[in-house]
mmCIF file of C-alpha atoms and ligand atoms in Angstrom:
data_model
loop_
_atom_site.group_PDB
_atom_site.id
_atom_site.type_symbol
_atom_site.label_atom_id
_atom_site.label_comp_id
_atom_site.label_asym_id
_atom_site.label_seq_id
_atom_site.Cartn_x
_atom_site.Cartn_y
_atom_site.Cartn_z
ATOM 1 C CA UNK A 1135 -48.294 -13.449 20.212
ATOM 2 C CA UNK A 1136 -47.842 -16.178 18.127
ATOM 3 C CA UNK A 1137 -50.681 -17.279 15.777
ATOM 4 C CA UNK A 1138 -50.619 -20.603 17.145
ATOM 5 C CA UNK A 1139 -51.464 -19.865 20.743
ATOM 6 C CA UNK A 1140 -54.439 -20.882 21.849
ATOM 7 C CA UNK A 1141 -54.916 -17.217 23.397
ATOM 8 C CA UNK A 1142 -54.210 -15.640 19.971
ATOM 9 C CA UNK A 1143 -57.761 -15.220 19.117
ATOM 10 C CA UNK A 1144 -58.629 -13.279 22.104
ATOM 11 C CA UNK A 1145 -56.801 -10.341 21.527
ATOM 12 C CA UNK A 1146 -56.532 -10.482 17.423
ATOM 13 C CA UNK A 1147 -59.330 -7.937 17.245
ATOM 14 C CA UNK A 1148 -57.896 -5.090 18.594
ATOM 15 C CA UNK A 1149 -57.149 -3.034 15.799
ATOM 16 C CA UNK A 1150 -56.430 1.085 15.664
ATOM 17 C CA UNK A 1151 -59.846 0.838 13.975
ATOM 18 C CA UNK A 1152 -61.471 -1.394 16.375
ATOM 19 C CA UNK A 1153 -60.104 0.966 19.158
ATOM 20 C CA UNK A 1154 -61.381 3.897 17.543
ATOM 21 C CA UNK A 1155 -64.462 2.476 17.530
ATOM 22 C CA UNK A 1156 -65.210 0.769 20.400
ATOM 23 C CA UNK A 1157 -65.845 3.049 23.095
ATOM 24 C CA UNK A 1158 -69.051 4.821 20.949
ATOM 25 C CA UNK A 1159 -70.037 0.632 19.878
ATOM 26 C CA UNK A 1160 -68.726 -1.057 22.403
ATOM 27 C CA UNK A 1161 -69.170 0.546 25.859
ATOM 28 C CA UNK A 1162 -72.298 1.882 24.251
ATOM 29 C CA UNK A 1163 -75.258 0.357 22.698
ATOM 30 C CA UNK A 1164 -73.747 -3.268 22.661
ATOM 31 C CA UNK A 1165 -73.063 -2.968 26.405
ATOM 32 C CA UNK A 1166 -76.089 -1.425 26.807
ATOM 33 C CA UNK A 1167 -78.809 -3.432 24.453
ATOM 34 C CA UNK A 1168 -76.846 -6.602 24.194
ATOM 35 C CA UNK A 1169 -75.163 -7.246 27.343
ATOM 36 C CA UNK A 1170 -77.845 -5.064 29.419
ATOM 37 C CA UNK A 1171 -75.837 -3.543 31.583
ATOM 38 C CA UNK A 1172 -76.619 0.289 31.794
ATOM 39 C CA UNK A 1173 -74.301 3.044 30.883
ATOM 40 C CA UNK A 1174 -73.656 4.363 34.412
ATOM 41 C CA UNK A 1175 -72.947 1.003 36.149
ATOM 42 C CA UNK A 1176 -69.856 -0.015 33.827
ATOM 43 C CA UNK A 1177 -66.834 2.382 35.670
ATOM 44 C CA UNK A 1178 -68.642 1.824 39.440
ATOM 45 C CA UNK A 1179 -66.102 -1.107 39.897
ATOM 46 C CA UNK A 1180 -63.143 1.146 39.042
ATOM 47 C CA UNK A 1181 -64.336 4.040 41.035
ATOM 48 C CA UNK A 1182 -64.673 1.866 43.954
ATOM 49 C CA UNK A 1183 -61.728 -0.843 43.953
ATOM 50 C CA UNK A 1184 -58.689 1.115 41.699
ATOM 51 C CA UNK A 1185 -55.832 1.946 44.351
ATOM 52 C CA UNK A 1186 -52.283 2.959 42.864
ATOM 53 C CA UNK A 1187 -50.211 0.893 41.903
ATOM 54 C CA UNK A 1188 -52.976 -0.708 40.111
ATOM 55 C CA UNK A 1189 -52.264 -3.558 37.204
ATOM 56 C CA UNK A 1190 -54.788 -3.178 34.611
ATOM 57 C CA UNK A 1191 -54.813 -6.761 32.627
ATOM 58 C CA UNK A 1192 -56.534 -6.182 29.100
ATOM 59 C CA UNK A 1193 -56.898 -2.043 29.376
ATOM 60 C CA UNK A 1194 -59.029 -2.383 25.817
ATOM 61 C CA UNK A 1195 -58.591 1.685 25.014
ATOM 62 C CA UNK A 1196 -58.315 2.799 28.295
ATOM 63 C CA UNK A 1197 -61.544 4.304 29.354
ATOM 64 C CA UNK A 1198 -62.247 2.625 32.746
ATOM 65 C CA UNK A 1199 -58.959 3.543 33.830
ATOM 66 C CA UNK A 1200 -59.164 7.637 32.639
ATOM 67 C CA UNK A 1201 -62.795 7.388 34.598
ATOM 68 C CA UNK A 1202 -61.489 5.830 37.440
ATOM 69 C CA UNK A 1203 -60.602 9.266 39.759
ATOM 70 C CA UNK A 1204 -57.263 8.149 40.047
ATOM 71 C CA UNK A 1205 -55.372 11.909 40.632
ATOM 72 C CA UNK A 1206 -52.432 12.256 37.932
ATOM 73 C CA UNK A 1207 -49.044 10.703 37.938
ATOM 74 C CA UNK A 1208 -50.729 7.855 39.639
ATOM 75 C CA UNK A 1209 -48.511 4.379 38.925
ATOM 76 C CA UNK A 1210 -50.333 1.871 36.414
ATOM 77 C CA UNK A 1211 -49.192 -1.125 34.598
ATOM 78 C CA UNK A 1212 -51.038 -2.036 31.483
ATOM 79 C CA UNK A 1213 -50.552 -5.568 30.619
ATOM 80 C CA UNK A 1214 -51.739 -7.169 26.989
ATOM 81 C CA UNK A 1215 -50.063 -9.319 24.272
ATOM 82 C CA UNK A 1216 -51.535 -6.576 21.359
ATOM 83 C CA UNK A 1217 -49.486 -3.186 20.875
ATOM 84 C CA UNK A 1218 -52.312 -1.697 19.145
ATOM 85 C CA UNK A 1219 -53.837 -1.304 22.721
ATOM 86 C CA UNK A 1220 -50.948 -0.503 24.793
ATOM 87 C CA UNK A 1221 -50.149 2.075 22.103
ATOM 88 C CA UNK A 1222 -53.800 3.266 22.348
ATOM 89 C CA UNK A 1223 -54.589 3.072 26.305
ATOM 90 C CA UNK A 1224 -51.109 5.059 27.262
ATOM 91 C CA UNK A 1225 -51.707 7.992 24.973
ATOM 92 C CA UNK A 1226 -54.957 8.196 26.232
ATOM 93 C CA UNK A 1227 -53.679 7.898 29.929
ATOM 94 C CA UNK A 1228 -50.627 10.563 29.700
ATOM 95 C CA UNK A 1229 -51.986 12.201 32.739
ATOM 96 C CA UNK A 1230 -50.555 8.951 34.477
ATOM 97 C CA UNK A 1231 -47.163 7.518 35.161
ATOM 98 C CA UNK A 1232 -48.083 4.668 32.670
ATOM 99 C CA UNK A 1233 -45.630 1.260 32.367
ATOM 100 C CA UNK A 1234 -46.931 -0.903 29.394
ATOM 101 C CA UNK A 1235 -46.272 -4.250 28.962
ATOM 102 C CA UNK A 1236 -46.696 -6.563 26.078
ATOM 103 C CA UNK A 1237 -47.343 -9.705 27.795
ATOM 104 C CA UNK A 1238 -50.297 -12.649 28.074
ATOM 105 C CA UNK A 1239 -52.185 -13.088 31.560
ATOM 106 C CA UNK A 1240 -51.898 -16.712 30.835
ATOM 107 C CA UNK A 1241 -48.386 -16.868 31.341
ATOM 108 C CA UNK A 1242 -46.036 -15.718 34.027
ATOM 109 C CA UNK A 1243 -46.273 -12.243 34.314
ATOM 110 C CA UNK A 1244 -43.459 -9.830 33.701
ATOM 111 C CA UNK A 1245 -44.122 -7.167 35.966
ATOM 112 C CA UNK A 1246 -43.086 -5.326 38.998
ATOM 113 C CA UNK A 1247 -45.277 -5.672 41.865
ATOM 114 C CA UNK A 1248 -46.934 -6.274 44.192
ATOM 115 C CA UNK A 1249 -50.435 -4.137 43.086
ATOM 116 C CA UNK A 1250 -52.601 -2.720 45.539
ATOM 117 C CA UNK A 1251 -55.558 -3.027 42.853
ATOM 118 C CA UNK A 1252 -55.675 -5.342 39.631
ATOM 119 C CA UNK A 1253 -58.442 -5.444 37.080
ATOM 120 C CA UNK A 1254 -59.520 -8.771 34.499
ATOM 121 C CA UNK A 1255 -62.065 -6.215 33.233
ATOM 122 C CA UNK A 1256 -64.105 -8.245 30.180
ATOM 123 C CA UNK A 1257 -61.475 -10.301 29.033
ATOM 124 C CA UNK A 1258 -62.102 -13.533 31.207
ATOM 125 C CA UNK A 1259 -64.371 -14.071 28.320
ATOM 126 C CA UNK A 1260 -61.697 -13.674 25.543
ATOM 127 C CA UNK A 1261 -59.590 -16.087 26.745
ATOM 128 C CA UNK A 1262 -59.385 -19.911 25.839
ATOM 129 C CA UNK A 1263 -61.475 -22.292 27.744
ATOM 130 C CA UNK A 1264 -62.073 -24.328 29.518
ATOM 131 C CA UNK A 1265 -62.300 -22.577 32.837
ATOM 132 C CA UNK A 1266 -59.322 -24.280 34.194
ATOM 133 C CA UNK A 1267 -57.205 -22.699 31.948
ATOM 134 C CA UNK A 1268 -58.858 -19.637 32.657
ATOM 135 C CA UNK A 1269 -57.311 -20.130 36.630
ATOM 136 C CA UNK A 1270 -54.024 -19.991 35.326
ATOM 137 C CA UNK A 1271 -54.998 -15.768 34.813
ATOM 138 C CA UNK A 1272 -56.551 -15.357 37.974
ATOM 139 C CA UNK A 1273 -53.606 -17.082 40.111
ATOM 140 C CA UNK A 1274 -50.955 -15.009 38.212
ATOM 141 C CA UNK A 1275 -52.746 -11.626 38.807
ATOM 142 C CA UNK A 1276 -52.953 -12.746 42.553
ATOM 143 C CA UNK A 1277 -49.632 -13.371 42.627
ATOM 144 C CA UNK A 1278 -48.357 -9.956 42.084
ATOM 145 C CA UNK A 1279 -50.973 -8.766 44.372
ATOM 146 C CA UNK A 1280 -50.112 -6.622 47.691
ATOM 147 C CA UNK A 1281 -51.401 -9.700 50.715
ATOM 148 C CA UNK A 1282 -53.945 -6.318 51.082
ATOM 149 C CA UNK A 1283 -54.720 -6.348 47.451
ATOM 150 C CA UNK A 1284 -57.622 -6.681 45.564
ATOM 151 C CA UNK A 1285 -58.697 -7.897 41.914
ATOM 152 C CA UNK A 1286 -62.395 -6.965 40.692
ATOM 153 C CA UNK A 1287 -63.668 -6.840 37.281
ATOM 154 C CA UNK A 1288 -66.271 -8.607 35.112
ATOM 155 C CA UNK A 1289 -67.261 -11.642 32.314
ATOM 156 C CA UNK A 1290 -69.693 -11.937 30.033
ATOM 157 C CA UNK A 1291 -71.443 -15.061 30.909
ATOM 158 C CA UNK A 1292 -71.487 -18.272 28.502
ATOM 159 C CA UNK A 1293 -74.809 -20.308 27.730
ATOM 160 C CA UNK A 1294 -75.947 -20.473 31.677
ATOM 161 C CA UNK A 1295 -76.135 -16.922 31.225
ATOM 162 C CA UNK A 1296 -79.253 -14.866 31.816
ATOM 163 C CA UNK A 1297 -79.122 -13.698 28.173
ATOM 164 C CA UNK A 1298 -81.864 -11.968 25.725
ATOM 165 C CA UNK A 1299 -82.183 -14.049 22.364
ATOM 166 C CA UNK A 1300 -80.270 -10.975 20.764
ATOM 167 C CA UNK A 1301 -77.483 -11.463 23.424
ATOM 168 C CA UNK A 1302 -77.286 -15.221 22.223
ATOM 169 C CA UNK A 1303 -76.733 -14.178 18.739
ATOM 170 C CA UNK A 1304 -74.159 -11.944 20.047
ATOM 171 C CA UNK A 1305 -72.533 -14.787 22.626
ATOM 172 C CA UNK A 1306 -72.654 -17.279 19.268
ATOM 173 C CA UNK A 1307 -71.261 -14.910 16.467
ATOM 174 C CA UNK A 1308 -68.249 -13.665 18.939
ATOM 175 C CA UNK A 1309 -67.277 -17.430 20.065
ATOM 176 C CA UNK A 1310 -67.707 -18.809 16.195
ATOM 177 C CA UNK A 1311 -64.950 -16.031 15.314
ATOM 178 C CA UNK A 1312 -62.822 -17.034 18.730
ATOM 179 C CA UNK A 1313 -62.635 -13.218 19.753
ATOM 180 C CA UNK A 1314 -64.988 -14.917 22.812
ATOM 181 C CA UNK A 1315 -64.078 -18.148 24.265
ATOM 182 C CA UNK A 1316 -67.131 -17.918 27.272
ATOM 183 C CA UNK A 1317 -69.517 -20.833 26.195
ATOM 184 C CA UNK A 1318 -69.386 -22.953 28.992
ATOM 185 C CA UNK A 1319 -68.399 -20.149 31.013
ATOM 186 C CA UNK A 1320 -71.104 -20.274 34.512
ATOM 187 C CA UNK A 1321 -71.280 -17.879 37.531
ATOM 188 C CA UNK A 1322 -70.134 -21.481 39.240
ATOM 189 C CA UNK A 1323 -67.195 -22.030 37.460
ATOM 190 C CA UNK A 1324 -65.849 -18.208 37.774
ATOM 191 C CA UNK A 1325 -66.439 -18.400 41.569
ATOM 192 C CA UNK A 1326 -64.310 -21.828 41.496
ATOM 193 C CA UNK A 1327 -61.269 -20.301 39.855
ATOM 194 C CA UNK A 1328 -61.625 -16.841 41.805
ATOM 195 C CA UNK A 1329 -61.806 -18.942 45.207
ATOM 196 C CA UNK A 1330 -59.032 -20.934 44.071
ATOM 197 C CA UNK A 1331 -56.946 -18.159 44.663
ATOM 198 C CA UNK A 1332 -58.751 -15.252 46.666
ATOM 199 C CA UNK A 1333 -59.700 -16.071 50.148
ATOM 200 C CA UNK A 1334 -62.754 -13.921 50.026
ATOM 201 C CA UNK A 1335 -65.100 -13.589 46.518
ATOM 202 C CA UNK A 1336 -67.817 -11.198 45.565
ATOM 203 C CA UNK A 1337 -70.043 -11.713 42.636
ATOM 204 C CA UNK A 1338 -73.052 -10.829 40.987
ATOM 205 C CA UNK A 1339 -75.112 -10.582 38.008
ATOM 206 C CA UNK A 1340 -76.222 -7.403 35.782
ATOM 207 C CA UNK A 1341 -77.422 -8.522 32.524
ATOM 208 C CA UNK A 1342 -75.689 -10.739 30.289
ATOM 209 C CA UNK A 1343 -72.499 -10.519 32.689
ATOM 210 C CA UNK A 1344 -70.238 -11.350 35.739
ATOM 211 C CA UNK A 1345 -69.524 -8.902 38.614
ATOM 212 C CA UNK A 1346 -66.746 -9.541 40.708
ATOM 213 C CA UNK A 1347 -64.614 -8.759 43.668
ATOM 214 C CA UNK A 1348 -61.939 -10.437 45.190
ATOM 215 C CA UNK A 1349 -59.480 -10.324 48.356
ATOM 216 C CA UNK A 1350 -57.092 -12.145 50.299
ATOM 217 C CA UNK A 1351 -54.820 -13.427 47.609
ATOM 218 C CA UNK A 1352 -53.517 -17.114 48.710
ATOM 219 C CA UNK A 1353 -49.787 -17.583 47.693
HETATM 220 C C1 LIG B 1051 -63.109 -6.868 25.591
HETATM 221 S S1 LIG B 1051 -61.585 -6.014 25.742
HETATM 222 C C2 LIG B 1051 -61.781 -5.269 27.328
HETATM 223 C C3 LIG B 1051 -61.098 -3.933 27.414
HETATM 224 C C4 LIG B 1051 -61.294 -3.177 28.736
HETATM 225 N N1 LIG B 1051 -60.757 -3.906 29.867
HETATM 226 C C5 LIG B 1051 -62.748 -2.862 28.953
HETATM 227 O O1 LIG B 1051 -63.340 -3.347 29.932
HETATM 228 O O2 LIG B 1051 -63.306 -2.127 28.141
HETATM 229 C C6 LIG B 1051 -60.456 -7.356 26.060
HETATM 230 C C7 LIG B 1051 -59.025 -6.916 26.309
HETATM 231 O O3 LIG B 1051 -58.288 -8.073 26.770
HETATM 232 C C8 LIG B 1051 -57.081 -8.199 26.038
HETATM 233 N N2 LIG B 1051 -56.665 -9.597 26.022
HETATM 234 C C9 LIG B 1051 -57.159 -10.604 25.269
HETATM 235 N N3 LIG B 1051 -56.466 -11.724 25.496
HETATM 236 C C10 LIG B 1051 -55.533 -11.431 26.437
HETATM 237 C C11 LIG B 1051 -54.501 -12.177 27.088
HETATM 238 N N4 LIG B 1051 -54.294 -13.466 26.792
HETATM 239 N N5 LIG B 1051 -53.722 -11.547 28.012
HETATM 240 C C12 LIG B 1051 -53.946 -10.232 28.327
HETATM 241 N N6 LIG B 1051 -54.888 -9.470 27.727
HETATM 242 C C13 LIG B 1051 -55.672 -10.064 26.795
HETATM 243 C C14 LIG B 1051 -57.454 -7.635 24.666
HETATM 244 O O4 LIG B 1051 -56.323 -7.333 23.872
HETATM 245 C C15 LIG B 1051 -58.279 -6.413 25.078
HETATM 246 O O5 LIG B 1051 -57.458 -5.326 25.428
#
């Protein structure tokens, strides 16, 4: 991705260190002091919703997808502009018949569908603002959905957010280096741009963050 894009930011981050590290940091303590949202909740959503072919947007290192109980040599397309984590997520997910694909949710996606499952799993809140640009993501991934399909995942809420002071530090620090974009980021506006293109939404709130669920994709 080119340094100029307005998504750049978003997914600069993801180093081989970074990856290393993030599911000890990460999906730990920060998920679990900062955010508040307790260890055993975080795969539920994957457990629940993943159905091969599923089209993981943003895989990060993997983990929700290895957790998921999908049985091996299940299909999955990983989709993110940074080869650091499609290098990283598809050795960790060998066990499955893996397509990787360096490519930004924001634009037209280059992928073979439809998906019976898709996943915008904590990056809603890496990519630009404002919200409506946001939409464009959610309307692409519903586009390459089965008419069956279903996309579910969550956001880390912006200032609305029902956040400790230590999770506003957090919120401020990741938005002042761009890695977040999520400031004016509501439970409102996600609904808006999930009902835009989902006939049916399901949301709620655990912590600092965004639950969702959505069916019925509207061409
Ligand atoms: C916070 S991590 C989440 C990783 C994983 N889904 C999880 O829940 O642990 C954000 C992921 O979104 C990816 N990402 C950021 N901007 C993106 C974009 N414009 N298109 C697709 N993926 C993007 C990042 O590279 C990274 O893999």
């Amino acid at each position: 991705m080119e340094r100029d894009d307005p998504a750049y930011k978003g997914q600069a981050d993801y180093t081989p260190l970074l990856l290393r590290l993030y599911d000890p940091l990460v999906l730990g303590p920060i998920a679990r002091f900062v955010w508040r949202v307790p260890t055993s909740e975080l795969p539920k959503g994957y457990r629940e919703h993943i159905r091969e072919p599923h089209l993981d947007v943003g895989p990060g290192t993997g983990y929700f997808i290895d957790r998921s109980g999908l049985p091996d040599g299940s299909r999955v397309t990983i989709l993110d502009p940074n080869p650091n984590v499609l290098r990283h997520a598809s050795r960790r997910l060998q066990r499955l018949d893996v397509t990787a694909v360096q490519a930004d949710v924001l634009k037209p996606l280059p992928v073979k569908g439809p998906f019976a499952s898709a996943a915008l799993h904590a990056v809603l809140h890496c990519l630009p603002g404002p919200m409506e640009r946001k939409a464009k993501a959610v309307s692409n991934v519903a586009s390459v959905l089965q008419p069956d399909g279903v996309l579910f995942g969550m956001s880390v809420l912006g200032k609305s957010g029902n956040h400790t002071w230590l999770a506003r530090r957090f919120l401020q620090t990741f938005n002042r280096r761009g890695a977040f974009d999520n400031l004016d980021d509501s439970e409102q506006s996600l609904r808006e741009i999930l009902e835009a293109s989902f006939g049916q939404v399901q949301m709620s709130t655990i912590g600092s963050i965004a639950v969702f669920t959505a069916t019925n994709p509207r061409r």
